[in-house]
PDB file of C-alpha atoms in Angstrom:
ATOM      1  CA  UNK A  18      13.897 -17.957   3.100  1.00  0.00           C
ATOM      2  CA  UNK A  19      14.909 -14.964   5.017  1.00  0.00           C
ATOM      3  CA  UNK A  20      11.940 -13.207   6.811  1.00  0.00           C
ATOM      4  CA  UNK A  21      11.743  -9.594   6.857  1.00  0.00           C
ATOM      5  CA  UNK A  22      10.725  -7.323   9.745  1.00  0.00           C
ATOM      6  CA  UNK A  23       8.475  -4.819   9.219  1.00  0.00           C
ATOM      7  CA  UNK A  24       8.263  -1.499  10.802  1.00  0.00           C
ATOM      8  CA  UNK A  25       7.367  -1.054  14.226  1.00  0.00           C
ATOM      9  CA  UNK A  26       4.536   0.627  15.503  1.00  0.00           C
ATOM     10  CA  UNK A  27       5.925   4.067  17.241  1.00  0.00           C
ATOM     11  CA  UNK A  28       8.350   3.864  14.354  1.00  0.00           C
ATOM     12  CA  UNK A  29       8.456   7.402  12.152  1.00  0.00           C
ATOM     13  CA  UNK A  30       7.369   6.231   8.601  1.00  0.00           C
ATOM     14  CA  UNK A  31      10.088   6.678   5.854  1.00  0.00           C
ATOM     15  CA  UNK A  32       9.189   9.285   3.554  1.00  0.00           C
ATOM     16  CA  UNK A  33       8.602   8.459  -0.397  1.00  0.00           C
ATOM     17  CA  UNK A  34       7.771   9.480  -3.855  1.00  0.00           C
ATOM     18  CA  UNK A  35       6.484   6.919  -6.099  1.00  0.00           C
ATOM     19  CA  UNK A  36       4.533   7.213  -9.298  1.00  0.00           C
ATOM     20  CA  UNK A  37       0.866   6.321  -9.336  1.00  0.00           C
ATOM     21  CA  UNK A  38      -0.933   4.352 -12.362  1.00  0.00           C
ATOM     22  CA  UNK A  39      -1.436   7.820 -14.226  1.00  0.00           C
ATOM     23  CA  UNK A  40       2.309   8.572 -13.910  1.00  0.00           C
ATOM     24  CA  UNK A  41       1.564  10.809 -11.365  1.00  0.00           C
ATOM     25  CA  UNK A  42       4.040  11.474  -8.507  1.00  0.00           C
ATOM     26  CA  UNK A  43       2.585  10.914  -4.699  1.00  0.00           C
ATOM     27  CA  UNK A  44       4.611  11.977  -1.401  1.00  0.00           C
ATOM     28  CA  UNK A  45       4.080  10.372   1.370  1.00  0.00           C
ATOM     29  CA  UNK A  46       5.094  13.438   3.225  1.00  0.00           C
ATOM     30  CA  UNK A  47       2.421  15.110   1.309  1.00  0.00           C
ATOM     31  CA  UNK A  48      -0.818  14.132   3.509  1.00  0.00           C
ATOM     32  CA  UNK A  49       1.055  15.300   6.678  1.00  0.00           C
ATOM     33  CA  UNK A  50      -0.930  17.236   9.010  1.00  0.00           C
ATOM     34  CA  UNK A  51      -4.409  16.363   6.565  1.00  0.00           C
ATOM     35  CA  UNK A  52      -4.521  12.952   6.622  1.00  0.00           C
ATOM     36  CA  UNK A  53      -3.565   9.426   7.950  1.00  0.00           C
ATOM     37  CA  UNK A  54      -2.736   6.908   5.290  1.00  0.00           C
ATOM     38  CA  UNK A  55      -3.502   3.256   4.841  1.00  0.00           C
ATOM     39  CA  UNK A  56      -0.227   1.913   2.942  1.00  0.00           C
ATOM     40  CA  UNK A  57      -0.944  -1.491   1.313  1.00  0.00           C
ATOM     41  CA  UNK A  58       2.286  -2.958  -0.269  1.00  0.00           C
ATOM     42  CA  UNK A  59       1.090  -6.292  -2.285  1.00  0.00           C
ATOM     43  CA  UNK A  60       3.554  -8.612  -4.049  1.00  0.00           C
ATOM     44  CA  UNK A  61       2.108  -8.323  -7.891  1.00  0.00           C
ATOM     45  CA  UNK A  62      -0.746  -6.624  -9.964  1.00  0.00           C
ATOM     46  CA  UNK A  63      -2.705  -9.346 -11.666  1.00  0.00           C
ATOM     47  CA  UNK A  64      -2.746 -12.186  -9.046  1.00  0.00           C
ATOM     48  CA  UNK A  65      -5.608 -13.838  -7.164  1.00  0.00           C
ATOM     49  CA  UNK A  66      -4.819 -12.630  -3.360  1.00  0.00           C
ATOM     50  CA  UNK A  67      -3.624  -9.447  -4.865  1.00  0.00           C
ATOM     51  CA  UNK A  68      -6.787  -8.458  -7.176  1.00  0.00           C
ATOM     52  CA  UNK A  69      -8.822  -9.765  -4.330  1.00  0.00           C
ATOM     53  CA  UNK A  70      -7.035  -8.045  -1.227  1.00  0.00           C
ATOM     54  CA  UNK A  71      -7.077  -4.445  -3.958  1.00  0.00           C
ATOM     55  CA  UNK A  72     -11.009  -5.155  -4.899  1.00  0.00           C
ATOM     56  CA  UNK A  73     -12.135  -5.860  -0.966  1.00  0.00           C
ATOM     57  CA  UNK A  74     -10.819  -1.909  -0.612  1.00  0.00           C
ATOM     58  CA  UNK A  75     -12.590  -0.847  -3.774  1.00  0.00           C
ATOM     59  CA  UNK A  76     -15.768  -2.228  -2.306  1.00  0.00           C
ATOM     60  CA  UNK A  77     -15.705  -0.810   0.936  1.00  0.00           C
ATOM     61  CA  UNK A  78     -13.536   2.216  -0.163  1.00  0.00           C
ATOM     62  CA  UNK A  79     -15.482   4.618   1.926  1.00  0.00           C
ATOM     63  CA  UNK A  80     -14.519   2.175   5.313  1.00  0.00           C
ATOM     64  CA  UNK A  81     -10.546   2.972   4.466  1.00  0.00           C
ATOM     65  CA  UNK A  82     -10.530   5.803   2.601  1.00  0.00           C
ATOM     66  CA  UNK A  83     -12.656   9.296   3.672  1.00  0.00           C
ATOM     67  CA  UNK A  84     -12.060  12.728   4.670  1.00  0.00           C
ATOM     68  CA  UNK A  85      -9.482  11.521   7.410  1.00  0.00           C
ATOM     69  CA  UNK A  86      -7.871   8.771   6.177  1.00  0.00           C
ATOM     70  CA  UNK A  87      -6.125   8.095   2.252  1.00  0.00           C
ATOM     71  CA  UNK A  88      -5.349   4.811   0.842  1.00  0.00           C
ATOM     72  CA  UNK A  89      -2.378   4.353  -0.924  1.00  0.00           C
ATOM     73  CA  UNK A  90      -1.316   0.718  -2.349  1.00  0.00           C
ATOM     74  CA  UNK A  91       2.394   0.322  -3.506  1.00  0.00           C
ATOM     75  CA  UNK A  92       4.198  -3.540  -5.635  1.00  0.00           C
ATOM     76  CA  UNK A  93       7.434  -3.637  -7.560  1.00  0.00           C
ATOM     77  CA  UNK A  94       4.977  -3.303 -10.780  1.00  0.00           C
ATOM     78  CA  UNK A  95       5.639  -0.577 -13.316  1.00  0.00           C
ATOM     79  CA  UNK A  96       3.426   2.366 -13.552  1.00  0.00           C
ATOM     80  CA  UNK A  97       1.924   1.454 -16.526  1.00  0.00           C
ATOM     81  CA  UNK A  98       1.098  -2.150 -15.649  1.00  0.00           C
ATOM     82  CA  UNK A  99      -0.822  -0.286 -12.473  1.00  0.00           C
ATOM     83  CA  UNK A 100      -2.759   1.698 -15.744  1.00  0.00           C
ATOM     84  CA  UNK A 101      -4.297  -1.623 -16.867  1.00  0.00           C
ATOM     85  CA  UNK A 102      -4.918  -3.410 -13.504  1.00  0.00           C
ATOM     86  CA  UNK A 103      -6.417  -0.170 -11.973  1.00  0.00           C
ATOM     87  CA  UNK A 104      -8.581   0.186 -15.279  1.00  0.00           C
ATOM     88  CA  UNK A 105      -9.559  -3.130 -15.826  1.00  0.00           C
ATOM     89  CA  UNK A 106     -10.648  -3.867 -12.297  1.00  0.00           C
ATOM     90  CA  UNK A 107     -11.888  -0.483 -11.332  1.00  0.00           C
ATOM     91  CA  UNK A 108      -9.450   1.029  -8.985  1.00  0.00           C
ATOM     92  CA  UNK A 109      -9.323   4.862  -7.786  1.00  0.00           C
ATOM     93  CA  UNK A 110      -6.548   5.077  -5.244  1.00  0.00           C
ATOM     94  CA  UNK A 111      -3.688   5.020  -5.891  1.00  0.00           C
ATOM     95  CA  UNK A 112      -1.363   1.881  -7.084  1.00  0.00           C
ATOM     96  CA  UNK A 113       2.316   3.460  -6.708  1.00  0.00           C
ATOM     97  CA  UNK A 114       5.422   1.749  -8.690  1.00  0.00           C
ATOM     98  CA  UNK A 115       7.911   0.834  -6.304  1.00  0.00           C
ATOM     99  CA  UNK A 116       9.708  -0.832  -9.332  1.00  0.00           C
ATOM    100  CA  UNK A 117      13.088   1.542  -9.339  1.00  0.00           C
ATOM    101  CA  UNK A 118      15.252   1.593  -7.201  1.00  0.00           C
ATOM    102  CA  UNK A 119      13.679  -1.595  -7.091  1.00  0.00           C
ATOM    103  CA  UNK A 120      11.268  -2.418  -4.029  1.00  0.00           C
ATOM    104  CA  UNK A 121      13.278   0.411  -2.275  1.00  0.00           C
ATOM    105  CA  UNK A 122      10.342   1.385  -0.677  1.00  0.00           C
ATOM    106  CA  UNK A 123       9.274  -1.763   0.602  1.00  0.00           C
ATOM    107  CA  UNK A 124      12.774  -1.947   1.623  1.00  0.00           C
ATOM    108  CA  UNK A 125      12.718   0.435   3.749  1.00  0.00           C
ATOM    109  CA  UNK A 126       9.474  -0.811   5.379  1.00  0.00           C
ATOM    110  CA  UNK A 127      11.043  -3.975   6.022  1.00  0.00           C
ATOM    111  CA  UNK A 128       8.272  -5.329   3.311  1.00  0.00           C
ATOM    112  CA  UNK A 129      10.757  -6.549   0.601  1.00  0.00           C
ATOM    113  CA  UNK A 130      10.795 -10.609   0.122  1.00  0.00           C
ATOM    114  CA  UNK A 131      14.354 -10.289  -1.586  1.00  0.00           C
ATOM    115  CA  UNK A 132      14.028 -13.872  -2.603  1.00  0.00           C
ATOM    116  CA  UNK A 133      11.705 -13.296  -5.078  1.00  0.00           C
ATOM    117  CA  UNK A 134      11.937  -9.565  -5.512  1.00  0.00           C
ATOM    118  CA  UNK A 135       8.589  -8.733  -4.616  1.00  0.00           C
ATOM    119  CA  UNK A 136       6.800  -7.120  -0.979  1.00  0.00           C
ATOM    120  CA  UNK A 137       4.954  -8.663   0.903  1.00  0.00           C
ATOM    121  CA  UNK A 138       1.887  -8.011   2.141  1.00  0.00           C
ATOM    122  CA  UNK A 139       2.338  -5.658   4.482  1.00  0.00           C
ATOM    123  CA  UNK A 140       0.202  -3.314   5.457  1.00  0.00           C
ATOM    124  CA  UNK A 141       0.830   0.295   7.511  1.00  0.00           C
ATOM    125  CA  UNK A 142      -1.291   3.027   8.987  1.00  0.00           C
ATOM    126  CA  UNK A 143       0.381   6.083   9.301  1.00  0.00           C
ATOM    127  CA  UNK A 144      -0.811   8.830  11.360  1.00  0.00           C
ATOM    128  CA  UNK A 145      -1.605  12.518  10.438  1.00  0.00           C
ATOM    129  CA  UNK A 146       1.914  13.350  12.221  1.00  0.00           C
ATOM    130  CA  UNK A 147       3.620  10.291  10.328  1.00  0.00           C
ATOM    131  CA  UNK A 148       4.143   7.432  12.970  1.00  0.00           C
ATOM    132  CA  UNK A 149       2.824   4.305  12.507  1.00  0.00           C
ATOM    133  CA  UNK A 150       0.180   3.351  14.513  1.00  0.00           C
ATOM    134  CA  UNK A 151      -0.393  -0.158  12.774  1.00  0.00           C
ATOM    135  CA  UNK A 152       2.114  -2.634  11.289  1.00  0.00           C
ATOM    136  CA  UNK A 153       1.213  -6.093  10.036  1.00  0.00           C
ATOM    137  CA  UNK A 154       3.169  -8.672   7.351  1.00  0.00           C
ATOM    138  CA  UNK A 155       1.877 -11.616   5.835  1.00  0.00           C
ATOM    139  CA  UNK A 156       4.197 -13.761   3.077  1.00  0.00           C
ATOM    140  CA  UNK A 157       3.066 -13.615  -0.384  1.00  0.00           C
ATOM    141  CA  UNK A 158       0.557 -16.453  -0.266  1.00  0.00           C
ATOM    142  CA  UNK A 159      -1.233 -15.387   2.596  1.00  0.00           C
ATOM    143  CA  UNK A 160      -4.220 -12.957   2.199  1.00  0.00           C
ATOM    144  CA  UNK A 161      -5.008 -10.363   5.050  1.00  0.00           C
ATOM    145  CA  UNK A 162      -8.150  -9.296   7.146  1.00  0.00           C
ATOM    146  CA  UNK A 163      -9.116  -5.554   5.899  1.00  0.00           C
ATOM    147  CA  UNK A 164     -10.906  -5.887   9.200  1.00  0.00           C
ATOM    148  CA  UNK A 165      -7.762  -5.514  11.277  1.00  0.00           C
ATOM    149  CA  UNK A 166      -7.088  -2.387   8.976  1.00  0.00           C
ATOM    150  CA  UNK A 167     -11.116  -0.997   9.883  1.00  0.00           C
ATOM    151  CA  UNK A 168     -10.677  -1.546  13.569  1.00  0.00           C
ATOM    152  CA  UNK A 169      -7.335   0.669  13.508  1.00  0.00           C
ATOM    153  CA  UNK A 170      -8.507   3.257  11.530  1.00  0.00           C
ATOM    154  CA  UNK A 171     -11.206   3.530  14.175  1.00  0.00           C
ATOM    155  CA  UNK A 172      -8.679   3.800  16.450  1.00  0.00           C
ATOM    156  CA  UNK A 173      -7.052   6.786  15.305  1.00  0.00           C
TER     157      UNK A 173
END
């Protein structure tokens, strides 16, 4: 298995437009200057780490997401399976399609588990001014602490 690196803290965050689960387009570039973002890749809608990683931000949405700071999640899945996972479990941030070019986003995160053609679970906070200021990567089968995501946000 070849191991991906993700991007650095200091690093300038690669740009994007992806479609959301209403087959709306969000930029990255867009919350420049307004807000920091909280960029959650996950490997697949529909799994047990995923839905549980996706509903531990629903609950305790106001912790990531607020005035200063905007979550924005992001797997290979197509828009419109993002409609029926962010329905059925209750979702209101965004779930963005990275599914063509596929996992070119995550690609360029250094996210992408090529092997299987999925992210990882890597997880980026990007400052107002677009550098990340928190970089962390965990293989497919291994959940992360949303703590480690609240104590950077404080940071900020």
């Amino acid at each position: 298995m070849t191991q991906a690196t993700p991007l650095a803290v200091g690093a300038d965050a690669p740009n994007f437009t992806l479609k959301d689960q209403n087959n709306e387009e969000v930029e990255l570039a867009s919350f420049r200057g307004d807000k920091a973002v909280l960029l959650v890749f996950y490997p697949l809608a529909f799994t047990g780490i995923c839905t549980g990683e996706l509903t531990a931000l629903r609950d305790n949405l106001d912790t990531y997401q607020n005035d200063h700071v905007q979550v924005l999640t992001v797997s290979v899945d197509s828009a419109y399976s993002h409609k029926i996972f962010s329905e059925r479990e209750g979702y209101e941030f965004p779930l963005l399609s990275d599914f063509w070019p596929h996992g070119g986003v995550a690609q360029a995160y250094g996210a992408f588990f090529a092997e299987a053609g999925i992210a990882n679970r890597a997880t980026f906070l990007i400052d107002k001014t677009g550098v990340v200021r928190f970089s962390e990567m965990n293989g497919p089968g291994e959940g992360r602490d949303p703590a480690a995501w609240e104590a950077a946000i404080k940071e900020l």
